Coordinates of N, CA and C in Angstrom, one line a residue:
M199 N -46.7 -49.9 34.6 CA -45.7 -50.1 35.7 C -44.3 -49.9 35.2
I200 N -43.6 -49.1 36.0 CA -42.2 -48.8 35.7 C -41.3 -49.5 36.7
L201 N -40.3 -50.2 36.3 CA -39.4 -50.9 37.2 C -37.9 -50.5 36.9
P202 N -37.1 -50.3 37.9 CA -35.7 -50.0 37.6 C -35.0 -51.3 37.3
I203 N -34.0 -51.2 36.4 CA -33.2 -52.4 36.1 C -31.7 -52.0 35.9
Y204 N -30.9 -52.8 36.5 CA -29.4 -52.7 36.4 C -28.8 -53.9 35.7
I205 N -27.8 -53.8 35.0 CA -27.0 -54.9 34.5 C -25.6 -54.8 35.0
V206 N -25.1 -55.8 35.8 CA -23.8 -55.7 36.4 C -23.0 -57.0 36.0
D207 N -21.8 -56.8 35.6 CA -20.9 -57.9 35.3 C -20.2 -58.3 36.6
A208 N -20.4 -59.5 37.0 CA -20.0 -60.0 38.3 C -18.7 -60.9 38.2
F209 N -17.9 -60.8 39.2 CA -16.7 -61.5 39.3 C -15.6 -61.0 38.3
T210 N -15.7 -59.7 38.1 CA -14.7 -59.0 37.2 C -14.7 -57.6 37.6
D211 N -13.7 -56.9 37.2 CA -13.6 -55.4 37.4 C -13.8 -54.7 36.1
K212 N -14.1 -55.4 35.0 CA -14.2 -54.9 33.6 C -15.5 -55.3 33.0
V213 N -16.2 -54.3 32.4 CA -17.4 -54.7 31.6 C -17.0 -55.6 30.5
F214 N -18.0 -56.4 30.1 CA -17.8 -57.4 29.0 C -17.0 -58.6 29.4
K215 N -16.7 -58.7 30.7 CA -16.1 -59.8 31.3 C -17.0 -60.4 32.4
G216 N -16.6 -61.4 33.1 CA -17.4 -62.0 34.2 C -18.7 -62.5 33.7
N217 N -19.7 -62.4 34.6 CA -21.0 -62.9 34.3 C -22.1 -61.8 34.5
P218 N -22.7 -61.4 33.4 CA -23.7 -60.4 33.5 C -25.0 -60.8 34.1
A219 N -25.5 -60.0 35.1 CA -26.8 -60.3 35.7 C -27.6 -59.1 35.7
A220 N -28.9 -59.3 35.5 CA -29.9 -58.2 35.7 C -30.3 -58.1 37.1
V221 N -30.5 -56.9 37.6 CA -31.0 -56.7 39.0 C -32.1 -55.8 39.0
I222 N -33.3 -56.2 39.6 CA -34.5 -55.4 39.6 C -34.9 -55.2 41.1
P223 N -34.6 -54.1 41.7 CA -35.1 -53.8 43.1 C -36.6 -53.6 43.0
L224 N -37.3 -54.1 44.1 CA -38.8 -54.0 44.2 C -39.1 -53.4 45.5
N225 N -40.2 -52.7 45.5 CA -40.8 -52.2 46.8 C -42.1 -52.9 47.1
N226 N -42.6 -53.7 46.2 CA -43.8 -54.5 46.4 C -43.6 -55.9 45.7
K227 N -44.5 -56.8 46.1 CA -44.4 -58.1 45.4 C -44.8 -58.0 43.9
L228 N -44.1 -58.9 43.2 CA -44.4 -58.9 41.7 C -44.7 -60.4 41.3
D229 N -45.7 -60.5 40.5 CA -46.2 -61.8 40.1 C -45.1 -62.6 39.5
S230 N -45.0 -63.9 39.8 CA -43.9 -64.8 39.3 C -44.0 -64.9 37.8
K231 N -45.1 -64.9 37.2 CA -45.2 -65.0 35.7 C -44.6 -63.8 35.1
I232 N -44.7 -62.6 35.7 CA -44.1 -61.4 35.1 C -42.6 -61.5 35.3
M233 N -42.2 -61.9 36.5 CA -40.7 -62.1 36.8 C -40.1 -63.0 35.7
Q234 N -40.8 -64.1 35.4 CA -40.2 -65.1 34.4 C -40.2 -64.4 33.0
A235 N -41.3 -63.7 32.7 CA -41.3 -63.1 31.4 C -40.2 -62.0 31.2
I236 N -40.0 -61.3 32.3 CA -38.9 -60.3 32.2 C -37.5 -61.0 32.0
A237 N -37.3 -62.0 32.8 CA -36.1 -62.8 32.7 C -35.9 -63.4 31.3
S238 N -36.9 -63.8 30.7 CA -36.9 -64.4 29.4 C -36.5 -63.3 28.4
E239 N -37.1 -62.1 28.6 CA -36.9 -61.0 27.7 C -35.4 -60.5 27.9
N240 N -34.9 -60.5 29.1 CA -33.5 -60.1 29.3 C -32.6 -61.0 28.7
N241 N -32.9 -62.3 28.7 CA -32.1 -63.4 28.1 C -30.7 -63.4 28.6
L242 N -30.5 -63.1 29.9 CA -29.3 -63.3 30.6 C -29.3 -64.6 31.4
S243 N -28.2 -65.1 31.8 CA -28.2 -66.4 32.6 C -29.0 -66.2 33.8
E244 N -29.1 -65.0 34.4 CA -29.9 -64.8 35.6 C -30.4 -63.4 35.7
T245 N -31.6 -63.2 36.2 CA -32.2 -62.0 36.6 C -32.6 -62.1 38.1
A246 N -32.1 -61.2 38.9 CA -32.4 -61.2 40.3 C -33.4 -60.1 40.7
Y247 N -34.4 -60.5 41.5 CA -35.4 -59.6 42.0 C -35.2 -59.5 43.5
V248 N -35.0 -58.2 44.0 CA -34.8 -58.0 45.4 C -35.9 -57.1 45.9
N249 N -36.7 -57.6 46.9 CA -37.7 -56.8 47.5 C -37.1 -56.1 48.7
I250 N -37.0 -54.8 48.6 CA -36.3 -54.1 49.7 C -37.3 -53.4 50.6
S251 N -38.5 -53.9 50.7 CA -39.5 -53.3 51.5 C -39.4 -53.7 53.0
S252 N -38.6 -54.8 53.2 CA -38.4 -55.2 54.6 C -37.1 -56.0 54.7
V253 N -36.5 -56.0 55.9 CA -35.3 -56.7 56.2 C -35.5 -58.0 56.9
P254 N -34.9 -59.2 56.5 CA -33.9 -59.3 55.4 C -34.6 -59.1 54.0
F255 N -33.8 -58.7 53.0 CA -34.4 -58.5 51.7 C -34.7 -59.8 51.0
S256 N -35.8 -60.0 50.5 CA -36.2 -61.2 49.8 C -35.5 -61.2 48.4
I257 N -34.8 -62.2 48.0 CA -34.2 -62.3 46.7 C -34.6 -63.6 46.0
R258 N -34.9 -63.4 44.7 CA -35.3 -64.5 43.8 C -34.5 -64.4 42.5
W259 N -34.2 -65.6 41.9 CA -33.4 -65.6 40.7 C -34.1 -66.4 39.6
F260 N -34.1 -65.9 38.4 CA -34.7 -66.5 37.3 C -33.8 -66.6 36.1
T261 N -33.6 -67.8 35.5 CA -33.0 -67.9 34.2 C -34.0 -67.5 33.1
P262 N -33.6 -67.6 31.9 CA -34.7 -67.3 30.8 C -35.8 -68.3 30.8
T263 N -35.7 -69.4 31.5 CA -36.7 -70.4 31.4 C -37.3 -70.9 32.8
I264 N -36.5 -70.8 33.9 CA -37.0 -71.3 35.2 C -36.5 -70.4 36.3
E265 N -37.2 -70.6 37.5 CA -36.7 -70.0 38.7 C -35.7 -71.0 39.4
V266 N -34.6 -70.5 39.9 CA -33.6 -71.4 40.6 C -33.5 -71.1 42.1
D267 N -33.0 -72.1 42.8 CA -32.9 -72.0 44.3 C -31.8 -71.1 44.8
L268 N -30.7 -71.0 44.0 CA -29.5 -70.3 44.5 C -28.7 -69.8 43.3
C269 N -28.3 -68.5 43.3 CA -27.4 -68.0 42.3 C -26.4 -67.0 42.9
G270 N -25.1 -67.3 42.7 CA -24.1 -66.5 43.3 C -23.9 -65.2 42.6
H271 N -23.6 -65.2 41.2 CA -23.2 -64.0 40.5 C -24.3 -62.9 40.6
A272 N -25.6 -63.4 40.5 CA -26.7 -62.4 40.5 C -26.9 -61.8 41.9
T273 N -26.5 -62.6 43.0 CA -26.6 -62.0 44.3 C -25.4 -61.0 44.5
L274 N -24.3 -61.3 44.0 CA -23.2 -60.4 44.0 C -23.5 -59.1 43.3
A275 N -24.2 -59.2 42.1 CA -24.6 -58.0 41.4 C -25.6 -57.2 42.1
A276 N -26.6 -58.0 42.8 CA -27.6 -57.3 43.6 C -27.0 -56.5 44.7
A277 N -26.1 -57.1 45.4 CA -25.4 -56.5 46.5 C -24.7 -55.2 46.1
R278 N -24.0 -55.2 44.9 CA -23.4 -54.0 44.4 C -24.4 -52.9 44.1
V279 N -25.5 -53.2 43.5 CA -26.6 -52.2 43.3 C -27.1 -51.6 44.6
L280 N -27.4 -52.5 45.5 CA -27.9 -52.0 46.8 C -26.9 -51.2 47.6
F281 N -25.7 -51.6 47.6 CA -24.6 -50.8 48.3 C -24.5 -49.4 47.6
D282 N -24.5 -49.4 46.3 CA -24.2 -48.2 45.6 C -25.4 -47.2 45.6
S283 N -26.7 -47.7 45.5 CA -27.8 -46.9 45.1 C -29.0 -46.9 46.1
Y284 N -29.0 -47.9 47.0 CA -30.2 -48.0 47.9 C -30.0 -48.0 49.4
L285 N -28.7 -48.1 49.8 CA -28.4 -48.2 51.2 C -27.6 -47.1 51.7
P286 N -27.6 -46.7 53.0 CA -26.7 -45.7 53.5 C -25.3 -46.0 53.1
E287 N -24.5 -44.9 53.0 CA -23.1 -45.0 52.5 C -22.2 -45.9 53.4
N288 N -22.5 -45.9 54.7 CA -21.7 -46.6 55.6 C -22.1 -48.1 55.8
T289 N -23.1 -48.6 55.0 CA -23.5 -49.9 55.1 C -22.4 -50.9 54.6
T290 N -22.2 -51.9 55.4 CA -21.1 -52.9 55.0 C -21.7 -54.3 54.8
E291 N -22.9 -54.5 55.2 CA -23.5 -55.9 55.2 C -24.9 -55.9 54.8
I292 N -25.3 -56.9 54.0 CA -26.7 -57.1 53.6 C -27.2 -58.5 53.9
L293 N -28.4 -58.6 54.4 CA -29.0 -59.9 54.7 C -30.1 -60.1 53.7
F294 N -30.1 -61.3 53.1 CA -31.1 -61.7 52.1 C -31.9 -63.0 52.7
S295 N -33.1 -63.1 52.4 CA -33.9 -64.3 52.6 C -34.1 -64.9 51.2
S296 N -34.0 -66.2 51.1 CA -34.2 -66.9 49.8 C -34.7 -68.3 50.0
R297 N -34.9 -69.0 48.8 CA -35.3 -70.4 48.9 C -34.2 -71.3 49.4
S298 N -33.0 -70.7 49.5 CA -31.9 -71.5 50.1 C -31.5 -71.0 51.5
G299 N -32.5 -70.4 52.1 CA -32.3 -69.9 53.5 C -31.7 -68.5 53.5
E300 N -31.1 -68.1 54.7 CA -30.6 -66.8 54.9 C -29.2 -66.7 54.2
L301 N -29.0 -65.7 53.4 CA -27.7 -65.4 52.8 C -27.2 -64.0 53.2
K302 N -25.9 -63.8 53.1 CA -25.3 -62.6 53.5 C -24.3 -62.1 52.4
A303 N -24.2 -60.8 52.2 CA -23.2 -60.2 51.4 C -22.6 -59.1 52.2
F304 N -21.2 -59.0 52.1 CA -20.5 -58.0 52.9 C -19.3 -57.5 52.2
K305 N -19.0 -56.2 52.4 CA -17.8 -55.6 51.8 C -16.5 -56.0 52.6
K306 N -15.5 -56.2 51.9 CA -14.2 -56.5 52.5 C -13.1 -56.0 51.5
E307 N -12.5 -54.8 51.9 CA -11.6 -54.1 51.0 C -12.3 -53.8 49.7
N308 N -11.7 -54.2 48.5 CA -12.4 -53.8 47.3 C -13.3 -54.9 46.7
L309 N -13.6 -55.9 47.5 CA -14.4 -57.0 47.1 C -15.8 -57.1 47.9
I310 N -16.7 -57.7 47.3 CA -18.0 -58.1 48.0 C -17.9 -59.6 48.1
Y311 N -18.1 -60.1 49.4 CA -18.2 -61.5 49.7 C -19.6 -62.0 49.9
L312 N -19.9 -63.2 49.4 CA -21.1 -63.8 49.6 C -20.9 -64.9 50.7
D313 N -21.8 -65.0 51.6 CA -21.8 -66.0 52.7 C -22.9 -66.9 52.4
F314 N -22.6 -68.1 51.8 CA -23.5 -69.1 51.3 C -23.4 -70.4 52.1
P315 N -24.4 -71.3 52.1 CA -24.3 -72.6 52.7 C -23.3 -73.5 51.9
T316 N -22.6 -74.3 52.6 CA -21.7 -75.3 52.0 C -22.5 -76.4 51.4
D317 N -22.1 -76.9 50.2 CA -22.7 -78.0 49.5 C -21.6 -79.1 49.5
I318 N -21.8 -80.2 50.3 CA -20.8 -81.2 50.4 C -20.9 -82.2 49.3
P319 N -19.8 -82.4 48.5 CA -19.8 -83.3 47.4 C -19.8 -84.8 47.9
K320 N -20.6 -85.6 47.2 CA -20.7 -87.0 47.6 C -20.3 -87.8 46.4
P321 N -19.3 -88.7 46.5 CA -18.8 -89.5 45.4 C -19.8 -90.4 44.8
I322 N -19.8 -90.5 43.5 CA -20.7 -91.5 42.9 C -19.9 -92.2 41.8
S323 N -20.5 -93.3 41.3 CA -19.9 -94.1 40.3 C -20.9 -94.5 39.2
G324 N -20.4 -94.9 38.0 CA -21.3 -95.4 37.0 C -22.0 -94.3 36.2
K325 N -21.5 -93.1 36.1 CA -22.1 -92.1 35.3 C -21.5 -92.0 33.9
K326 N -21.7 -93.0 33.1 CA -21.1 -93.0 31.8 C -21.8 -91.8 30.9
D327 N -23.0 -91.4 31.3 CA -23.6 -90.4 30.5 C -22.9 -89.1 30.6
I328 N -22.2 -88.8 31.8 CA -21.4 -87.6 31.9 C -20.2 -87.6 31.0
A329 N -19.5 -88.7 31.0 CA -18.4 -88.9 30.0 C -18.8 -88.7 28.6
N330 N -19.9 -89.3 28.3 CA -20.5 -89.3 26.9 C -20.8 -87.8 26.5
G331 N -21.4 -87.1 27.5 CA -21.8 -85.7 27.2 C -20.7 -84.8 27.1
L332 N -19.6 -85.1 27.8 CA -18.4 -84.2 27.8 C -17.4 -84.6 26.7
G333 N -17.5 -85.8 26.2 CA -16.5 -86.3 25.3 C -15.1 -86.5 26.0
A334 N -15.1 -86.6 27.3 CA -13.9 -86.8 28.1 C -14.3 -87.6 29.3
T335 N -13.4 -88.4 29.8 CA -13.7 -89.2 31.0 C -13.1 -88.6 32.2
P336 N -13.9 -88.2 33.2 CA -13.3 -87.6 34.4 C -12.6 -88.6 35.3
L337 N -11.7 -88.1 36.2 CA -11.1 -89.0 37.2 C -12.1 -89.4 38.2
E338 N -13.0 -88.5 38.6 CA -13.9 -88.8 39.7 C -15.2 -88.0 39.4
V339 N -16.3 -88.4 39.9 CA -17.6 -87.7 39.8 C -18.2 -87.6 41.1
Y340 N -18.7 -86.5 41.5 CA -19.4 -86.2 42.7 C -20.8 -85.6 42.5
R341 N -21.6 -85.7 43.5 CA -23.0 -85.2 43.4 C -23.2 -84.2 44.5
G342 N -23.7 -83.0 44.2 CA -24.1 -82.1 45.3 C -25.6 -82.0 45.3
K343 N -26.1 -81.0 46.0 CA -27.5 -80.8 46.1 C -28.2 -80.6 44.7
D344 N -27.5 -79.8 43.9 CA -28.1 -79.4 42.6 C -27.3 -80.0 41.4
D345 N -26.0 -80.1 41.5 CA -25.2 -80.3 40.3 C -24.3 -81.6 40.5
Y346 N -23.8 -82.1 39.4 CA -22.7 -83.0 39.3 C -21.4 -82.2 39.2
L347 N -20.3 -82.8 39.8 CA -19.0 -82.2 39.8 C -18.1 -83.3 39.2
A348 N -17.5 -83.0 38.0 CA -16.5 -84.0 37.4 C -15.1 -83.4 37.5
I349 N -14.2 -84.2 38.0 CA -12.9 -83.8 38.3 C -11.9 -84.3 37.2
F350 N -11.0 -83.4 36.7 CA -10.1 -83.8 35.7 C -8.6 -83.5 36.2
N351 N -7.7 -83.9 35.4 CA -6.2 -83.8 35.8 C -5.7 -82.4 35.8
D352 N -6.0 -81.6 34.7 CA -5.3 -80.3 34.6 C -6.2 -79.3 33.9
E353 N -5.7 -78.0 33.9 CA -6.4 -76.9 33.3 C -6.7 -77.0 31.8
K354 N -5.7 -77.5 31.1 CA -5.8 -77.7 29.7 C -7.0 -78.6 29.3
T355 N -7.2 -79.6 30.0 CA -8.3 -80.5 29.7 C -9.6 -79.8 29.9
I356 N -9.7 -79.0 30.9 CA -11.0 -78.2 31.2 C -11.2 -77.3 30.0
K357 N -10.2 -76.6 29.6 CA -10.3 -75.6 28.4 C -10.7 -76.3 27.2
D358 N -10.2 -77.5 27.0 CA -10.4 -78.2 25.7 C -11.8 -79.0 25.6
I359 N -12.5 -79.1 26.7 CA -13.7 -79.9 26.7 C -14.7 -79.2 25.7
S360 N -15.3 -80.0 24.9 CA -16.4 -79.5 23.9 C -17.6 -80.4 24.1
P361 N -18.5 -80.0 25.0 CA -19.6 -80.9 25.4 C -20.7 -80.9 24.4
S362 N -21.5 -82.0 24.5 CA -22.8 -82.1 23.8 C -23.8 -81.6 24.7
F363 N -24.4 -80.4 24.5 CA -25.4 -79.9 25.4 C -26.7 -80.7 25.3
E364 N -26.9 -81.3 24.2 CA -28.2 -82.1 24.1 C -28.0 -83.3 25.1
K365 N -26.9 -83.9 25.1 CA -26.7 -85.1 26.0 C -26.7 -84.6 27.5
L366 N -26.0 -83.5 27.8 CA -25.9 -83.0 29.2 C -27.3 -82.6 29.7
S367 N -28.2 -82.1 28.8 CA -29.5 -81.7 29.2 C -30.3 -82.8 29.7
K368 N -29.9 -84.0 29.5 CA -30.7 -85.2 30.0 C -30.2 -85.7 31.4
L369 N -29.2 -85.0 31.9 CA -28.8 -85.4 33.3 C -29.8 -85.1 34.3
D370 N -29.9 -85.9 35.3 CA -30.9 -85.6 36.4 C -30.4 -84.7 37.4
S371 N -30.1 -83.4 37.0 CA -29.5 -82.4 37.9 C -29.8 -81.0 37.3
R372 N -29.4 -80.0 38.1 CA -29.5 -78.6 37.5 C -28.5 -78.5 36.4
G373 N -27.3 -79.1 36.6 CA -26.2 -79.0 35.6 C -25.0 -79.8 36.0
L374 N -23.9 -79.5 35.3 CA -22.6 -80.2 35.5 C -21.5 -79.2 35.6
I375 N -20.7 -79.4 36.6 CA -19.4 -78.6 36.8 C -18.3 -79.5 36.4
V376 N -17.3 -79.0 35.7 CA -16.0 -79.7 35.5 C -14.9 -78.8 36.1
S377 N -14.0 -79.5 36.8 CA -13.0 -78.7 37.5 C -11.7 -79.5 37.6
A378 N -10.6 -78.7 37.8 CA -9.2 -79.3 37.8 C -8.3 -78.3 38.5
P379 N -7.1 -78.8 39.0 CA -6.2 -77.8 39.5 C -5.8 -76.8 38.5
G380 N -5.6 -75.5 38.9 CA -5.2 -74.5 38.0 C -3.7 -74.3 37.8
D381 N -3.3 -73.7 36.7 CA -1.9 -73.3 36.5 C -1.5 -72.1 37.3
Q382 N -2.3 -71.1 37.4 CA -2.0 -69.9 38.2 C -2.9 -69.7 39.4
V383 N -3.9 -70.5 39.6 CA -4.8 -70.4 40.7 C -5.0 -71.8 41.3
D384 N -5.6 -71.9 42.5 CA -5.8 -73.2 43.1 C -6.6 -74.2 42.3
F385 N -7.8 -73.7 41.7 CA -8.6 -74.6 40.9 C -9.3 -73.7 39.8
V386 N -9.6 -74.4 38.7 CA -10.4 -73.8 37.6 C -11.6 -74.7 37.3
S387 N -12.5 -74.1 36.6 CA -13.8 -74.8 36.3 C -14.5 -74.3 35.1
R388 N -15.4 -75.0 34.6 CA -16.5 -74.6 33.7 C -17.8 -75.2 34.1
C389 N -18.9 -74.5 33.8 CA -20.2 -74.9 34.3 C -21.2 -75.0 33.2
F390 N -21.9 -76.1 33.0 CA -22.9 -76.3 32.0 C -24.3 -76.5 32.5
F391 N -25.2 -75.7 32.1 CA -26.6 -75.8 32.6 C -27.7 -75.8 31.5
P392 N -27.6 -76.7 30.5 CA -28.6 -76.7 29.5 C -30.0 -77.0 30.0
Q393 N -30.1 -77.7 31.1 CA -31.4 -77.9 31.7 C -32.2 -76.6 32.1
T394 N -31.4 -75.6 32.3 CA -32.0 -74.3 32.8 C -32.1 -73.3 31.6
G395 N -31.7 -73.7 30.4 CA -31.7 -72.7 29.3 C -30.4 -72.0 29.2
V396 N -29.3 -72.4 29.9 CA -28.0 -71.7 29.9 C -27.0 -72.8 29.6
N397 N -26.5 -72.9 28.3 CA -25.6 -74.0 28.0 C -24.3 -73.9 28.8
E398 N -23.7 -72.8 28.7 CA -22.5 -72.6 29.6 C -22.6 -71.3 30.3
D399 N -22.5 -71.3 31.6 CA -22.6 -70.1 32.4 C -21.2 -69.5 32.5
P400 N -21.1 -68.1 32.3 CA -19.7 -67.5 32.3 C -19.0 -67.7 33.7
V401 N -19.7 -67.3 34.8 CA -19.0 -67.5 36.1 C -20.2 -67.8 37.1
T402 N -20.0 -68.9 37.8 CA -21.1 -69.5 38.6 C -20.8 -69.5 40.1
G403 N -21.2 -68.5 40.8 CA -20.9 -68.4 42.2 C -21.5 -69.7 43.0
S404 N -22.7 -70.1 42.7 CA -23.3 -71.2 43.5 C -22.6 -72.5 43.2
A405 N -22.0 -72.7 42.1 CA -21.2 -73.9 41.8 C -20.0 -74.0 42.8
H406 N -19.5 -72.9 43.2 CA -18.3 -72.9 44.1 C -18.7 -73.3 45.5
T407 N -20.0 -73.3 45.9 CA -20.4 -73.9 47.2 C -20.1 -75.4 47.2
L408 N -20.0 -76.0 46.0 CA -19.7 -77.4 45.9 C -18.2 -77.7 45.7
M409 N -17.6 -76.8 44.9 CA -16.1 -77.0 44.6 C -15.2 -76.6 45.8
I410 N -15.6 -75.5 46.6 CA -14.7 -75.1 47.7 C -14.5 -76.2 48.7
P411 N -15.5 -76.9 49.2 CA -15.2 -78.0 50.2 C -14.4 -79.1 49.5
Y412 N -14.6 -79.4 48.2 CA -13.8 -80.4 47.6 C -12.3 -80.0 47.5
W413 N -12.0 -78.9 47.0 CA -10.7 -78.5 46.8 C -10.0 -78.1 48.1
S414 N -10.7 -77.6 49.0 CA -10.2 -77.3 50.4 C -9.6 -78.6 51.0
K415 N -10.3 -79.7 50.8 CA -9.9 -81.0 51.4 C -8.7 -81.5 50.6
I416 N -8.8 -81.4 49.3 CA -7.7 -82.0 48.4 C -6.4 -81.2 48.6
L417 N -6.5 -79.9 48.7 CA -5.3 -79.0 48.8 C -4.9 -78.7 50.2
G418 N -5.7 -79.1 51.2 CA -5.4 -78.9 52.6 C -5.3 -77.4 53.0
K419 N -6.2 -76.6 52.4 CA -6.2 -75.2 52.8 C -7.6 -74.7 52.7
S420 N -7.9 -73.6 53.5 CA -9.3 -73.1 53.6 C -9.5 -71.9 52.8
Q421 N -8.4 -71.2 52.3 CA -8.5 -70.1 51.5 C -8.0 -70.4 50.1
L422 N -8.8 -70.2 49.1 CA -8.4 -70.7 47.7 C -8.7 -69.6 46.7
S423 N -8.0 -69.6 45.6 CA -8.2 -68.8 44.5 C -8.8 -69.6 43.3
A424 N -9.7 -69.0 42.6 CA -10.3 -69.8 41.5 C -10.6 -68.9 40.3
T425 N -10.6 -69.6 39.1 CA -10.9 -69.0 37.9 C -11.9 -69.9 37.1
Q426 N -13.0 -69.2 36.6 CA -13.9 -70.0 35.7 C -13.5 -69.7 34.3
L427 N -13.3 -70.7 33.5 CA -12.6 -70.6 32.2 C -13.6 -70.5 31.0
S428 N -14.7 -69.7 31.2 CA -15.6 -69.5 30.1 C -14.9 -68.4 29.2
S429 N -15.6 -68.1 28.0 CA -15.0 -67.2 27.1 C -14.9 -65.8 27.7
R430 N -15.8 -65.5 28.7 CA -15.7 -64.2 29.4 C -14.8 -64.2 30.6
S431 N -14.7 -65.4 31.2 CA -13.8 -65.6 32.4 C -14.2 -64.8 33.6
G432 N -13.8 -65.3 34.7 CA -14.0 -64.6 36.0 C -13.2 -65.1 37.1
S433 N -12.9 -64.3 38.1 CA -12.0 -64.6 39.2 C -12.8 -64.6 40.5
L434 N -12.5 -65.6 41.4 CA -13.2 -65.7 42.7 C -12.2 -65.9 43.8
C435 N -12.4 -65.3 45.0 CA -11.7 -65.6 46.2 C -12.6 -66.4 47.1
C436 N -12.1 -67.6 47.5 CA -12.9 -68.5 48.2 C -12.4 -68.9 49.6
E437 N -13.3 -69.1 50.5 CA -12.9 -69.5 51.8 C -14.0 -70.5 52.3
L438 N -13.4 -71.5 53.1 CA -14.3 -72.5 53.7 C -14.4 -72.3 55.2
H439 N -15.6 -72.1 55.7 CA -15.8 -71.9 57.1 C -16.9 -72.9 57.6
G440 N -16.5 -74.2 57.7 CA -17.4 -75.2 58.2 C -18.6 -75.4 57.3
E441 N -19.8 -75.1 57.8 CA -21.0 -75.2 57.0 C -21.3 -74.0 56.1
R442 N -20.4 -73.0 56.1 CA -20.6 -71.9 55.2 C -19.3 -71.7 54.3
V443 N -19.6 -71.1 53.2 CA -18.4 -70.8 52.3 C -18.5 -69.3 52.0
L444 N -17.4 -68.6 51.8 CA -17.3 -67.2 51.4 C -16.8 -67.2 50.0
I445 N -17.5 -66.4 49.2 CA -17.1 -66.3 47.8 C -17.1 -64.8 47.4
G446 N -15.8 -64.4 47.2 CA -15.6 -62.9 47.0 C -15.3 -62.6 45.5
G447 N -15.7 -61.4 45.1 CA -15.5 -61.0 43.7 C -15.7 -59.5 43.5
E448 N -15.2 -59.0 42.4 CA -15.4 -57.7 42.0 C -16.6 -57.6 41.1
T449 N -17.0 -56.3 40.8 CA -18.1 -56.1 39.9 C -17.9 -54.9 39.0
A450 N -18.6 -54.8 37.9 CA -18.6 -53.7 37.0 C -20.0 -53.4 36.5
Q451 N -20.5 -52.2 36.8 CA -21.9 -51.9 36.3 C -21.9 -51.6 34.9
Y452 N -22.7 -52.2 34.1 CA -22.8 -52.0 32.7 C -23.9 -51.0 32.3
M453 N -25.1 -51.2 33.0 CA -26.2 -50.4 32.5 C -27.2 -50.2 33.7
K454 N -27.9 -49.0 33.6 CA -29.0 -48.7 34.4 C -30.1 -48.1 33.6
G455 N -31.3 -48.6 33.8 CA -32.4 -48.2 33.0 C -33.8 -48.5 33.7
E456 N -34.8 -48.5 32.9 CA -36.2 -48.7 33.4 C -36.9 -49.7 32.4
I457 N -37.7 -50.5 33.1 CA -38.6 -51.4 32.3 C -40.0 -50.8 32.4
S458 N -40.7 -50.8 31.2 CA -42.0 -50.3 31.2 C -43.0 -51.4 30.8
I459 N -43.9 -51.7 31.7 CA -44.8 -52.9 31.4 C -46.2 -52.3 31.4

C-alpha cells in the first residue's frame, strides 16, 4: 500500500516555525491501528487523515499515542494540502466531518481560517495540582471541554514557566493551557499535553477555542491577535462569532512524499 504524505508547518509562513503536522489524504477507509502506527512513526504532535472520497471530507487526528477529538493546526495543514493539490483552483471553502461535528476551513486574503465550535471556559477553584505542576500560581483557573486554562499576569510569566510534565500528566484533562495578556498581541499562551504524548505543543489551534471566548470577554473585543510562545512560536488571528470561533493562520509546506506499507 502506498499513501501520500505531506508535512506542513502551520500558523507560520516559514518552515521550521509554527507547528508541523503530517497530512495523509485517503480515497478509502484505513484501519485505525494503521493510522495510529503511522502517527507514532511520524512522531509529530499530530497526523491528520482526510478521506476525500465524499463531501464533507472526513478528518481524524492522531498524536503519537492516541486519537483526539479536535486539532486545529493539523486541520489548517490539511486545508492547505487540499487547496493546493486536490481541489479545483477556484475553491475557497472546505467542509470537514469530525468527532467534534462539522468543521469548515476557508481562504481569506493570504490566510486560511478554521471555523470551529466555541468552548466556553468555566471557572473552577481548588486546583493546587495545577500550581504544583507549573511551579507558579495562576490568578484564575478555568475548565473547558478538554483542557484546563490557567490565567497569569503577563507575558514574561508565561515565557518563564518551567513545568513538571510528570505532574501535569496526572491532571484529569487532555492538557493544560497557560495564558496572559501579550506585550505586542492581545494574548499569549503555551500548551502542555503530556497525557497525549506531547509535552509542549508548538501552536495549538484547538486550545484557542477556549481562549478566544475568555479573552474576548476580558478585553471587550471580538477580533483578537495571539501568539503561542513555544520555542518554534506561531501567530493566530482570532474572531468570536457566538457559538463559533474563527482561527486564521499562514502555512509553509515542508515535505511531500509517500508511505510504503
